[in-house]
PDB file of C-alpha atoms in Angstrom:
ATOM      1  CA  MET A   1     -15.453  -9.304   7.707  1.00  0.00           C
ATOM      2  CA  ASN A   2     -13.881 -10.980   4.916  1.00  0.00           C
ATOM      3  CA  TYR A   3     -10.754  -8.595   3.590  1.00  0.00           C
ATOM      4  CA  ARG A   4      -8.788  -9.516   0.411  1.00  0.00           C
ATOM      5  CA  SER A   5      -5.472  -7.400   0.326  1.00  0.00           C
ATOM      6  CA  ILE A   6      -3.802  -6.288  -2.971  1.00  0.00           C
ATOM      7  CA  GLU A   7      -1.044  -9.295  -2.078  1.00  0.00           C
ATOM      8  CA  ASP A   8      -4.022 -11.380  -1.665  1.00  0.00           C
ATOM      9  CA  LEU A   9      -5.323 -10.228  -5.292  1.00  0.00           C
ATOM     10  CA  ASN A  10      -1.913 -11.012  -6.756  1.00  0.00           C
ATOM     11  CA  GLN A  11      -1.829 -14.110  -4.997  1.00  0.00           C
ATOM     12  CA  CYS A  12      -4.916 -15.586  -6.360  1.00  0.00           C
ATOM     13  CA  ILE A  13      -4.108 -14.731  -9.758  1.00  0.00           C
ATOM     14  CA  ALA A  14      -1.030 -15.820  -9.810  1.00  0.00           C
ATOM     15  CA  SER A  15      -2.221 -19.053  -8.642  1.00  0.00           C
ATOM     16  CA  ASN A  16      -4.891 -19.422 -10.807  1.00  0.00           C
ATOM     17  CA  LEU A  17      -3.410 -18.901 -13.805  1.00  0.00           C
ATOM     18  CA  SER A  18      -4.566 -22.855 -15.466  1.00  0.00           C
ATOM     19  CA  LYS A  19      -7.878 -21.169 -15.012  1.00  0.00           C
ATOM     20  CA  VAL A  20      -7.324 -18.484 -18.134  1.00  0.00           C
ATOM     21  CA  PRO A  21      -8.680 -20.238 -21.515  1.00  0.00           C
ATOM     22  CA  LEU A  22      -5.898 -21.345 -23.323  1.00  0.00           C
ATOM     23  CA  GLY A  23      -5.095 -19.300 -26.362  1.00  0.00           C
ATOM     24  CA  THR A  24      -6.486 -16.112 -24.792  1.00  0.00           C
ATOM     25  CA  ASP A  25      -4.336 -13.279 -26.102  1.00  0.00           C
ATOM     26  CA  LEU A  26      -5.575 -10.222 -24.885  1.00  0.00           C
ATOM     27  CA  ILE A  27      -7.097  -8.950 -21.482  1.00  0.00           C
ATOM     28  CA  VAL A  28      -9.560  -6.540 -21.076  1.00  0.00           C
ATOM     29  CA  GLY A  29      -9.885  -4.832 -17.745  1.00  0.00           C
ATOM     30  CA  MET A  30     -13.182  -3.419 -16.599  1.00  0.00           C
ATOM     31  CA  PRO A  31     -12.937   0.006 -15.296  1.00  0.00           C
ATOM     32  CA  ARG A  32     -12.212   0.678 -12.407  1.00  0.00           C
ATOM     33  CA  SER A  33     -10.154  -1.345 -10.028  1.00  0.00           C
ATOM     34  CA  GLY A  34     -10.679  -4.380 -12.336  1.00  0.00           C
ATOM     35  CA  LEU A  35      -7.937  -2.497 -14.539  1.00  0.00           C
ATOM     36  CA  LEU A  36      -5.869  -3.228 -11.711  1.00  0.00           C
ATOM     37  CA  ALA A  37      -6.554  -7.015 -11.607  1.00  0.00           C
ATOM     38  CA  ALA A  38      -6.115  -7.291 -15.345  1.00  0.00           C
ATOM     39  CA  ASN A  39      -2.600  -5.568 -15.326  1.00  0.00           C
ATOM     40  CA  LEU A  40      -1.241  -8.092 -12.818  1.00  0.00           C
ATOM     41  CA  LEU A  41      -2.863 -10.928 -14.891  1.00  0.00           C
ATOM     42  CA  ALA A  42      -1.637  -9.742 -18.362  1.00  0.00           C
ATOM     43  CA  LEU A  43       1.854  -8.789 -16.415  1.00  0.00           C
ATOM     44  CA  HIS A  44       1.780 -12.866 -15.700  1.00  0.00           C
ATOM     45  CA  LEU A  45       0.787 -13.802 -18.989  1.00  0.00           C
ATOM     46  CA  ASN A  46       2.824 -11.663 -20.839  1.00  0.00           C
ATOM     47  CA  LEU A  47      -0.196 -10.651 -22.642  1.00  0.00           C
ATOM     48  CA  PRO A  48      -1.250  -7.421 -23.740  1.00  0.00           C
ATOM     49  CA  PHE A  49      -3.411  -5.264 -21.898  1.00  0.00           C
ATOM     50  CA  ALA A  50      -6.784  -2.666 -22.606  1.00  0.00           C
ATOM     51  CA  ASP A  51      -9.046  -1.002 -20.840  1.00  0.00           C
ATOM     52  CA  VAL A  52     -13.122  -1.394 -21.988  1.00  0.00           C
ATOM     53  CA  GLU A  53     -13.641   1.690 -23.304  1.00  0.00           C
ATOM     54  CA  GLY A  54      -9.971   1.139 -25.676  1.00  0.00           C
ATOM     55  CA  PHE A  55     -11.525  -2.511 -26.482  1.00  0.00           C
ATOM     56  CA  ILE A  56     -14.547  -0.833 -27.982  1.00  0.00           C
ATOM     57  CA  GLU A  57     -12.533   1.693 -30.005  1.00  0.00           C
ATOM     58  CA  GLY A  58      -9.978  -0.828 -31.439  1.00  0.00           C
ATOM     59  CA  ARG A  59      -7.273  -0.053 -29.613  1.00  0.00           C
ATOM     60  CA  ILE A  60      -4.886  -1.617 -26.566  1.00  0.00           C
ATOM     61  CA  LEU A  61      -2.990   0.164 -24.214  1.00  0.00           C
ATOM     62  CA  GLN A  62       0.848   0.844 -24.808  1.00  0.00           C
ATOM     63  CA  SER A  63       3.866  -1.201 -23.884  1.00  0.00           C
ATOM     64  CA  GLY A  64       7.238  -1.475 -23.431  1.00  0.00           C
ATOM     65  CA  SER A  65       9.897  -2.460 -26.176  1.00  0.00           C
ATOM     66  CA  ARG A  66       9.730  -6.023 -25.203  1.00  0.00           C
ATOM     67  CA  MET A  67       6.284  -6.209 -25.546  1.00  0.00           C
ATOM     68  CA  LYS A  68       6.517  -4.480 -28.867  1.00  0.00           C
ATOM     69  CA  SER A  69       7.651  -7.035 -30.670  1.00  0.00           C
ATOM     70  CA  TYR A  70       4.649  -9.857 -29.626  1.00  0.00           C
ATOM     71  CA  LEU A  71       1.751  -6.953 -30.442  1.00  0.00           C
ATOM     72  CA  LYS A  72      -0.291  -7.778 -33.530  1.00  0.00           C
ATOM     73  CA  PRO A  73      -3.018  -5.815 -35.540  1.00  0.00           C
ATOM     74  CA  PHE A  74      -5.937  -5.458 -33.378  1.00  0.00           C
ATOM     75  CA  GLU A  75      -8.330  -7.397 -35.589  1.00  0.00           C
ATOM     76  CA  ASP A  76      -5.971 -10.519 -35.109  1.00  0.00           C
ATOM     77  CA  TYR A  77      -7.001 -10.507 -31.594  1.00  0.00           C
ATOM     78  CA  LYS A  78      -9.404 -13.222 -31.434  1.00  0.00           C
ATOM     79  CA  GLU A  79      -9.572 -14.898 -27.500  1.00  0.00           C
ATOM     80  CA  ILE A  80     -10.443 -12.136 -25.084  1.00  0.00           C
ATOM     81  CA  LEU A  81     -10.593 -12.128 -21.311  1.00  0.00           C
ATOM     82  CA  ILE A  82     -12.749  -9.380 -19.973  1.00  0.00           C
ATOM     83  CA  LEU A  83     -11.691  -9.049 -16.124  1.00  0.00           C
ATOM     84  CA  GLU A  84     -13.091  -7.834 -13.111  1.00  0.00           C
ATOM     85  CA  ASP A  85     -11.431  -7.598 -10.007  1.00  0.00           C
ATOM     86  CA  SER A  86     -15.188  -8.601  -8.123  1.00  0.00           C
ATOM     87  CA  VAL A  87     -18.736  -9.443  -8.653  1.00  0.00           C
ATOM     88  CA  TRP A  88     -21.155  -9.002  -6.404  1.00  0.00           C
ATOM     89  CA  SER A  89     -24.732  -7.474  -8.084  1.00  0.00           C
ATOM     90  CA  GLY A  90     -23.366  -8.451 -11.573  1.00  0.00           C
ATOM     91  CA  LYS A  91     -24.387  -5.048 -12.776  1.00  0.00           C
ATOM     92  CA  SER A  92     -21.183  -3.851 -14.030  1.00  0.00           C
ATOM     93  CA  ILE A  93     -20.602  -7.218 -15.689  1.00  0.00           C
ATOM     94  CA  LYS A  94     -24.206  -7.093 -17.569  1.00  0.00           C
ATOM     95  CA  GLU A  95     -23.458  -3.180 -18.735  1.00  0.00           C
ATOM     96  CA  VAL A  96     -20.425  -4.255 -20.210  1.00  0.00           C
ATOM     97  CA  LYS A  97     -21.969  -7.128 -21.998  1.00  0.00           C
ATOM     98  CA  GLU A  98     -24.600  -4.887 -23.026  1.00  0.00           C
ATOM     99  CA  LYS A  99     -21.688  -2.360 -25.010  1.00  0.00           C
ATOM    100  CA  LEU A 100     -20.178  -5.460 -26.173  1.00  0.00           C
ATOM    101  CA  HIS A 101     -23.332  -7.190 -27.701  1.00  0.00           C
ATOM    102  CA  GLY A 102     -22.447  -8.061 -31.355  1.00  0.00           C
ATOM    103  CA  LEU A 103     -19.781  -5.527 -31.632  1.00  0.00           C
ATOM    104  CA  TYR A 104     -17.140  -8.300 -32.649  1.00  0.00           C
ATOM    105  CA  PRO A 105     -18.858 -11.288 -34.187  1.00  0.00           C
ATOM    106  CA  ASP A 106     -15.294 -12.883 -34.879  1.00  0.00           C
ATOM    107  CA  LYS A 107     -14.309 -12.697 -31.511  1.00  0.00           C
ATOM    108  CA  LYS A 108     -14.763 -15.093 -28.189  1.00  0.00           C
ATOM    109  CA  ILE A 109     -14.915 -12.953 -25.422  1.00  0.00           C
ATOM    110  CA  THR A 110     -14.966 -14.474 -22.128  1.00  0.00           C
ATOM    111  CA  TYR A 111     -16.249 -12.541 -18.846  1.00  0.00           C
ATOM    112  CA  ALA A 112     -14.167 -13.620 -15.711  1.00  0.00           C
ATOM    113  CA  ALA A 113     -13.608 -12.355 -11.883  1.00  0.00           C
ATOM    114  CA  ILE A 114     -11.047 -12.631  -9.281  1.00  0.00           C
ATOM    115  CA  PHE A 115     -13.206 -12.665  -6.346  1.00  0.00           C
ATOM    116  CA  ALA A 116     -16.644 -13.728  -6.738  1.00  0.00           C
ATOM    117  CA  ALA A 117     -19.974 -14.112  -4.121  1.00  0.00           C
ATOM    118  CA  PRO A 118     -21.654 -17.120  -4.136  1.00  0.00           C
ATOM    119  CA  GLU A 119     -24.700 -16.020  -5.614  1.00  0.00           C
ATOM    120  CA  SER A 120     -22.806 -14.109  -8.413  1.00  0.00           C
ATOM    121  CA  ILE A 121     -20.949 -17.414  -9.920  1.00  0.00           C
ATOM    122  CA  SER A 122     -23.727 -17.889 -12.692  1.00  0.00           C
ATOM    123  CA  LYS A 123     -22.933 -14.167 -13.977  1.00  0.00           C
ATOM    124  CA  ILE A 124     -19.603 -14.894 -15.058  1.00  0.00           C
ATOM    125  CA  ASP A 125     -17.976 -17.615 -17.046  1.00  0.00           C
ATOM    126  CA  ILE A 126     -14.963 -17.909 -14.523  1.00  0.00           C
ATOM    127  CA  HIS A 127     -13.750 -16.955 -11.258  1.00  0.00           C
ATOM    128  CA  PHE A 128     -10.746 -17.802  -9.696  1.00  0.00           C
ATOM    129  CA  ASP A 129     -12.081 -17.344  -6.049  1.00  0.00           C
ATOM    130  CA  VAL A 130     -14.941 -17.070  -4.024  1.00  0.00           C
ATOM    131  CA  CYS A 131     -15.173 -14.453  -1.561  1.00  0.00           C
ATOM    132  CA  PRO A 132     -18.412 -13.974   0.368  1.00  0.00           C
ATOM    133  CA  GLY A 133     -20.274 -10.646   2.020  1.00  0.00           C
ATOM    134  CA  PRO A 134     -19.788  -8.739   3.851  1.00  0.00           C
ATOM    135  CA  ARG A 135     -16.083  -8.014   2.495  1.00  0.00           C
ATOM    136  CA  ILE A 136     -13.805  -5.057   1.618  1.00  0.00           C
ATOM    137  CA  PHE A 137     -10.796  -4.829  -0.378  1.00  0.00           C
ATOM    138  CA  GLU A 138      -7.834  -3.076   0.537  1.00  0.00           C
ATOM    139  CA  TRP A 139      -7.793  -1.017  -2.648  1.00  0.00           C
ATOM    140  CA  ASN A 140     -11.334   0.402  -2.020  1.00  0.00           C
ATOM    141  CA  MET A 141     -11.416   0.330   1.678  1.00  0.00           C
ATOM    142  CA  MET A 142     -11.916   4.416   1.933  1.00  0.00           C
ATOM    143  CA  HIS A 143     -14.267   4.989  -0.841  1.00  0.00           C
ATOM    144  CA  HIS A 144     -16.948   1.485  -0.667  1.00  0.00           C
ATOM    145  CA  ASP A 145     -20.205   2.660   0.942  1.00  0.00           C
ATOM    146  CA  LEU A 146     -19.685   0.417   3.387  1.00  0.00           C
ATOM    147  CA  LEU A 147     -17.151   2.796   5.240  1.00  0.00           C
ATOM    148  CA  GLU A 148     -20.516   4.616   6.698  1.00  0.00           C
ATOM    149  CA  ASN A 149     -21.332   1.648   8.848  1.00  0.00           C
ATOM    150  CA  CYS A 150     -17.436   1.838  10.366  1.00  0.00           C
ATOM    151  CA  CYS A 151     -15.398   3.450  13.069  1.00  0.00           C
ATOM    152  CA  VAL A 152     -12.011   5.040  11.407  1.00  0.00           C
ATOM    153  CA  ASP A 153      -9.360   6.807  13.728  1.00  0.00           C
ATOM    154  CA  ILE A 154      -8.356  10.267  12.956  1.00  0.00           C
ATOM    155  CA  ASP A 155      -4.274  10.434  13.575  1.00  0.00           C
ATOM    156  CA  GLY A 156      -2.556   7.911  11.815  1.00  0.00           C
ATOM    157  CA  VAL A 157      -5.068   7.200   9.408  1.00  0.00           C
ATOM    158  CA  LEU A 158      -6.821  10.473   8.426  1.00  0.00           C
ATOM    159  CA  CYS A 159      -3.680  12.783   9.136  1.00  0.00           C
ATOM    160  CA  LYS A 160      -0.072  11.493  10.051  1.00  0.00           C
ATOM    161  CA  ASP A 161       0.161  11.031  13.932  1.00  0.00           C
ATOM    162  CA  PRO A 162       1.885  14.118  15.485  1.00  0.00           C
ATOM    163  CA  THR A 163       5.494  14.202  16.586  1.00  0.00           C
ATOM    164  CA  GLU A 164       6.491  14.435  19.967  1.00  0.00           C
ATOM    165  CA  GLU A 165       7.456  17.738  19.865  1.00  0.00           C
ATOM    166  CA  GLU A 166       3.986  18.022  18.570  1.00  0.00           C
ATOM    167  CA  ASN A 167       1.918  16.584  21.149  1.00  0.00           C
ATOM    168  CA  ASP A 168       2.687  19.343  23.878  1.00  0.00           C
ATOM    169  CA  ASP A 169      -0.847  19.538  24.729  1.00  0.00           C
ATOM    170  CA  GLY A 170      -0.502  23.433  23.659  1.00  0.00           C
ATOM    171  CA  PRO A 171       0.525  25.617  21.132  1.00  0.00           C
ATOM    172  CA  ASN A 172       2.201  23.046  18.922  1.00  0.00           C
ATOM    173  CA  TYR A 173      -0.586  20.461  19.087  1.00  0.00           C
ATOM    174  CA  GLU A 174      -2.783  23.150  18.360  1.00  0.00           C
ATOM    175  CA  HIS A 175      -0.777  24.310  15.317  1.00  0.00           C
ATOM    176  CA  PHE A 176      -0.854  20.085  14.080  1.00  0.00           C
ATOM    177  CA  LEU A 177      -4.402  19.897  14.617  1.00  0.00           C
ATOM    178  CA  ALA A 178      -5.016  22.858  12.477  1.00  0.00           C
ATOM    179  CA  ASN A 179      -2.323  22.195   9.491  1.00  0.00           C
ATOM    180  CA  VAL A 180      -1.617  18.559   9.751  1.00  0.00           C
ATOM    181  CA  ASP A 181      -1.661  16.884   5.954  1.00  0.00           C
ATOM    182  CA  PRO A 182      -4.532  14.384   5.064  1.00  0.00           C
ATOM    183  CA  PHE A 183      -2.917  10.937   4.958  1.00  0.00           C
ATOM    184  CA  PHE A 184      -6.099   8.671   3.551  1.00  0.00           C
ATOM    185  CA  ARG A 185      -8.611  10.797   1.941  1.00  0.00           C
ATOM    186  CA  PRO A 186     -12.190   9.118   2.143  1.00  0.00           C
ATOM    187  CA  SER A 187     -14.840   9.578  -0.625  1.00  0.00           C
ATOM    188  CA  ARG A 188     -17.710   8.202   1.062  1.00  0.00           C
ATOM    189  CA  THR A 189     -19.224   9.016   4.092  1.00  0.00           C
ATOM    190  CA  ILE A 190     -17.461   7.784   7.689  1.00  0.00           C
ATOM    191  CA  GLY A 191     -19.945   6.501   9.953  1.00  0.00           C
ATOM    192  CA  VAL A 192     -18.075   7.047  13.141  1.00  0.00           C
ATOM    193  CA  ILE A 193     -14.610   8.839  13.769  1.00  0.00           C
ATOM    194  CA  VAL A 194     -13.684   7.411  17.385  1.00  0.00           C
ATOM    195  CA  THR A 195      -9.938   9.471  18.714  1.00  0.00           C
ATOM    196  CA  ASN A 196      -8.259   9.605  21.313  1.00  0.00           C
ATOM    197  CA  ARG A 197      -8.186  13.388  21.041  1.00  0.00           C
ATOM    198  CA  LEU A 198      -9.355  15.695  24.086  1.00  0.00           C
ATOM    199  CA  GLU A 199     -12.957  16.218  23.758  1.00  0.00           C
ATOM    200  CA  ARG A 200     -11.704  20.180  24.325  1.00  0.00           C
ATOM    201  CA  TYR A 201     -10.042  19.811  20.647  1.00  0.00           C
ATOM    202  CA  ARG A 202     -13.481  19.507  19.004  1.00  0.00           C
ATOM    203  CA  PRO A 203     -13.514  22.725  17.336  1.00  0.00           C
ATOM    204  CA  GLN A 204     -10.133  22.237  16.026  1.00  0.00           C
ATOM    205  CA  THR A 205     -10.850  18.878  15.239  1.00  0.00           C
ATOM    206  CA  GLU A 206     -14.303  19.663  13.351  1.00  0.00           C
ATOM    207  CA  ALA A 207     -12.570  22.622  11.280  1.00  0.00           C
ATOM    208  CA  TRP A 208     -10.161  20.087   9.931  1.00  0.00           C
ATOM    209  CA  LEU A 209     -12.330  17.542   8.889  1.00  0.00           C
ATOM    210  CA  ALA A 210     -14.472  20.790   7.168  1.00  0.00           C
ATOM    211  CA  LYS A 211     -11.532  21.914   5.427  1.00  0.00           C
ATOM    212  CA  HIS A 212     -10.714  18.824   3.969  1.00  0.00           C
ATOM    213  CA  ASP A 213     -14.279  17.544   3.197  1.00  0.00           C
ATOM    214  CA  ILE A 214     -14.410  15.105   4.967  1.00  0.00           C
ATOM    215  CA  LYS A 215     -17.917  14.101   6.023  1.00  0.00           C
ATOM    216  CA  TYR A 216     -18.430  11.814   8.993  1.00  0.00           C
ATOM    217  CA  ASN A 217     -21.932  11.457  10.562  1.00  0.00           C
ATOM    218  CA  LYS A 218     -20.734  11.202  14.360  1.00  0.00           C
ATOM    219  CA  LEU A 219     -17.279  12.319  15.771  1.00  0.00           C
ATOM    220  CA  VAL A 220     -16.560  10.790  19.092  1.00  0.00           C
ATOM    221  CA  MET A 221     -13.425  11.967  21.062  1.00  0.00           C
ATOM    222  CA  LEU A 222     -12.039  10.876  24.575  1.00  0.00           C
ATOM    223  CA  ASP A 223     -13.367  13.322  27.574  1.00  0.00           C
ATOM    224  CA  LEU A 224     -10.627  13.845  29.865  1.00  0.00           C
ATOM    225  CA  PRO A 225      -9.396  17.292  30.621  1.00  0.00           C
ATOM    226  CA  THR A 226      -5.502  17.148  30.071  1.00  0.00           C
ATOM    227  CA  LYS A 227      -3.136  14.865  27.998  1.00  0.00           C
ATOM    228  CA  GLU A 228      -1.727  13.327  31.662  1.00  0.00           C
ATOM    229  CA  ALA A 229      -4.809  12.437  32.378  1.00  0.00           C
ATOM    230  CA  ARG A 230      -5.571  10.594  28.845  1.00  0.00           C
ATOM    231  CA  GLN A 231      -2.265   8.945  29.711  1.00  0.00           C
ATOM    232  CA  LYS A 232      -2.560   7.970  33.674  1.00  0.00           C
ATOM    233  CA  ALA A 233      -6.426   6.100  32.390  1.00  0.00           C
ATOM    234  CA  ASN A 234      -4.000   4.318  29.501  1.00  0.00           C
ATOM    235  CA  ASN A 235      -7.939   3.034  27.946  1.00  0.00           C
ATOM    236  CA  TYR A 236      -6.740   3.811  24.541  1.00  0.00           C
ATOM    237  CA  GLY A 237      -7.928   0.854  23.017  1.00  0.00           C
ATOM    238  CA  GLY A 238     -10.739  -0.084  25.428  1.00  0.00           C
ATOM    239  CA  PHE A 239     -12.414   3.517  24.538  1.00  0.00           C
ATOM    240  CA  LYS A 240     -12.344   2.674  21.020  1.00  0.00           C
ATOM    241  CA  ALA A 241     -13.546  -0.803  21.463  1.00  0.00           C
ATOM    242  CA  SER A 242     -16.577   0.643  23.778  1.00  0.00           C
ATOM    243  CA  VAL A 243     -17.618   3.318  20.486  1.00  0.00           C
ATOM    244  CA  TYR A 244     -17.109   0.189  18.171  1.00  0.00           C
ATOM    245  CA  LEU A 245     -20.024  -1.865  20.239  1.00  0.00           C
ATOM    246  CA  LYS A 246     -22.250   1.138  20.932  1.00  0.00           C
ATOM    247  CA  TYR A 247     -22.739   1.627  17.619  1.00  0.00           C
ATOM    248  CA  ASP A 248     -22.621  -1.661  16.301  1.00  0.00           C
ATOM    249  CA  SER A 249     -20.224  -0.793  13.273  1.00  0.00           C
ATOM    250  CA  TRP A 250     -19.330  -4.077  11.187  1.00  0.00           C
ATOM    251  CA  LEU A 251     -15.696  -3.077  11.195  1.00  0.00           C
ATOM    252  CA  PHE A 252     -12.927  -0.518  12.769  1.00  0.00           C
ATOM    253  CA  ILE A 253      -9.934   1.130  11.019  1.00  0.00           C
ATOM    254  CA  GLU A 254      -6.603   1.768  13.107  1.00  0.00           C
ATOM    255  CA  SER A 255      -3.388   2.850  13.094  1.00  0.00           C
ATOM    256  CA  SER A 256      -1.640   1.302  16.102  1.00  0.00           C
ATOM    257  CA  ILE A 257      -0.924  -2.516  15.927  1.00  0.00           C
ATOM    258  CA  TRP A 258      -1.307  -2.837  19.293  1.00  0.00           C
ATOM    259  CA  GLN A 259      -4.855  -0.894  19.703  1.00  0.00           C
ATOM    260  CA  ALA A 260      -5.892  -2.796  16.779  1.00  0.00           C
ATOM    261  CA  GLN A 261      -5.373  -5.833  18.692  1.00  0.00           C
ATOM    262  CA  GLN A 262      -6.802  -4.254  21.901  1.00  0.00           C
ATOM    263  CA  ILE A 263      -9.642  -2.889  20.072  1.00  0.00           C
ATOM    264  CA  ALA A 264     -10.162  -6.459  18.595  1.00  0.00           C
ATOM    265  CA  ASN A 265      -9.648  -8.358  21.920  1.00  0.00           C
ATOM    266  CA  ILE A 266     -12.676  -6.359  23.523  1.00  0.00           C
ATOM    267  CA  ALA A 267     -14.876  -5.815  20.962  1.00  0.00           C
ATOM    268  CA  GLY A 268     -14.983  -9.076  19.833  1.00  0.00           C
ATOM    269  CA  LYS A 269     -14.659  -7.895  16.253  1.00  0.00           C
ATOM    270  CA  SER A 270     -12.403  -7.462  13.438  1.00  0.00           C
ATOM    271  CA  VAL A 271     -10.083  -4.275  13.390  1.00  0.00           C
ATOM    272  CA  TYR A 272      -8.695  -3.189   9.960  1.00  0.00           C
ATOM    273  CA  CYS A 273      -4.579  -2.130  10.675  1.00  0.00           C
ATOM    274  CA  VAL A 274      -3.463   0.779   8.354  1.00  0.00           C
ATOM    275  CA  ASP A 275      -0.070   0.336   9.398  1.00  0.00           C
ATOM    276  CA  ALA A 276       0.278  -3.228   9.068  1.00  0.00           C
ATOM    277  CA  ARG A 277      -2.029  -3.087   5.808  1.00  0.00           C
ATOM    278  CA  LYS A 278      -3.488  -6.278   7.587  1.00  0.00           C
ATOM    279  CA  MET A 279      -6.849  -7.381   9.463  1.00  0.00           C
ATOM    280  CA  ILE A 280      -6.463  -7.961  12.699  1.00  0.00           C
ATOM    281  CA  TYR A 281      -8.805 -10.812  14.376  1.00  0.00           C
ATOM    282  CA  PRO A 282     -10.000 -11.363  18.226  1.00  0.00           C
ATOM    283  CA  ASN A 283      -7.017 -13.084  19.893  1.00  0.00           C
ATOM    284  CA  MET A 284      -5.009 -12.929  16.933  1.00  0.00           C
ATOM    285  CA  LEU A 285      -1.197 -13.874  17.723  1.00  0.00           C
ATOM    286  CA  ILE A 286       0.871 -10.407  16.450  1.00  0.00           C
ATOM    287  CA  GLY A 287       4.636  -9.698  16.527  1.00  0.00           C
ATOM    288  CA  THR A 288       7.103 -11.096  17.787  1.00  0.00           C
ATOM    289  CA  ARG A 289       5.602 -11.533  21.018  1.00  0.00           C
ATOM    290  CA  GLY A 290       3.207 -13.390  19.475  1.00  0.00           C
ATOM    291  CA  ARG A 291       5.031 -15.901  17.902  1.00  0.00           C
ATOM    292  CA  VAL A 292       6.712 -16.742  20.714  1.00  0.00           C
ATOM    293  CA  ARG A 293       3.725 -17.246  22.789  1.00  0.00           C
ATOM    294  CA  GLN A 294       2.349 -19.260  19.994  1.00  0.00           C
ATOM    295  CA  VAL A 295       5.630 -21.273  20.279  1.00  0.00           C
ATOM    296  CA  LEU A 296       5.353 -21.978  23.689  1.00  0.00           C
ATOM    297  CA  GLN A 297       2.176 -22.832  23.532  1.00  0.00           C
ATOM    298  CA  LYS A 298       3.153 -25.748  20.879  1.00  0.00           C
ATOM    299  CA  VAL A 299       5.646 -26.569  23.594  1.00  0.00           C
ATOM    300  CA  ILE A 300       3.573 -26.772  26.225  1.00  0.00           C
ATOM    301  CA  ASP A 301       0.991 -29.191  24.368  1.00  0.00           C
ATOM    302  CA  LEU A 302       3.638 -31.139  23.563  1.00  0.00           C
ATOM    303  CA  VAL A 303       4.916 -31.974  27.244  1.00  0.00           C
ATOM    304  CA  LYS A 304       1.485 -32.655  28.149  1.00  0.00           C
ATOM    305  CA  LYS A 305       0.899 -34.859  25.625  1.00  0.00           C
ATOM    306  CA  ALA A 306       4.235 -36.871  26.563  1.00  0.00           C
ATOM    307  CA  SER A 307       3.917 -36.861  30.075  1.00  0.00           C
ATOM    308  CA  PRO A 308       2.031 -39.628  31.804  1.00  0.00           C
ATOM    309  CA  ALA A 309      -1.560 -38.762  32.746  1.00  0.00           C
ATOM    310  CA  GLY A 310      -1.777 -36.966  36.303  1.00  0.00           C
ATOM    311  CA  LYS A 311       2.116 -36.396  36.475  1.00  0.00           C
TER     312      LYS A 311
END
């Protein structure tokens, strides 16, 4: 799974400013996520910024007092960069081209994308980087059709984790299950919701999901009798990894960094960690312990290289 974060997006923009044609005087963002990329690029270049509909109507977005001295009448903008965050099929770019065709014959319009699939490069004038599929971005992960091919945890992802007081396997916990506020609110159907909540809490969990209009195909819960039995089994990551493999999902979305690492290692597939805002890959070294292990391994390798053979 090829993943790009908002940090990756900004880094890619900042590292490729030289690709923007000299003389560009207006950045236009494509709705909707293209607006994020266009705004970042406009800030890096200190250029005015517009959305596509505003550009069609002959207006740009308002700026602060510092930028106002740089603004000029709309008709004086001649070198326009239309920007999308990514291009896959090229359908959105094609639609915008059709809307703008013949509208401003006195303006030079360049079409660009930050991330382009290899097969879509020919559909735009400029791309900042290549990002092949399958791919997912931090800014649209919970609103992408790909979500139907994903496993998603509940606590820490769809809602916050219960506190120690709430997690009493009794009245406090039942109150939590019924009343906890949503955290991420997906707008697409989730393939498989996977949780270490006990099977006996299925009615409360299903009611909460329905209450908040969270759609899913399957809900898989841990079939153990009590919280104590769950703690004794101590197989949180292993259980989730087994479901990940069973349904052959493309991605697992988990909150805990350590469970994410367990799931990735057991399943041999990538896991997106909500807490760390990063993709975790199998056998990836994470945290302080991971860095210490990495340094120690380098020392061992150096010692081995320096030692005479057979010693």
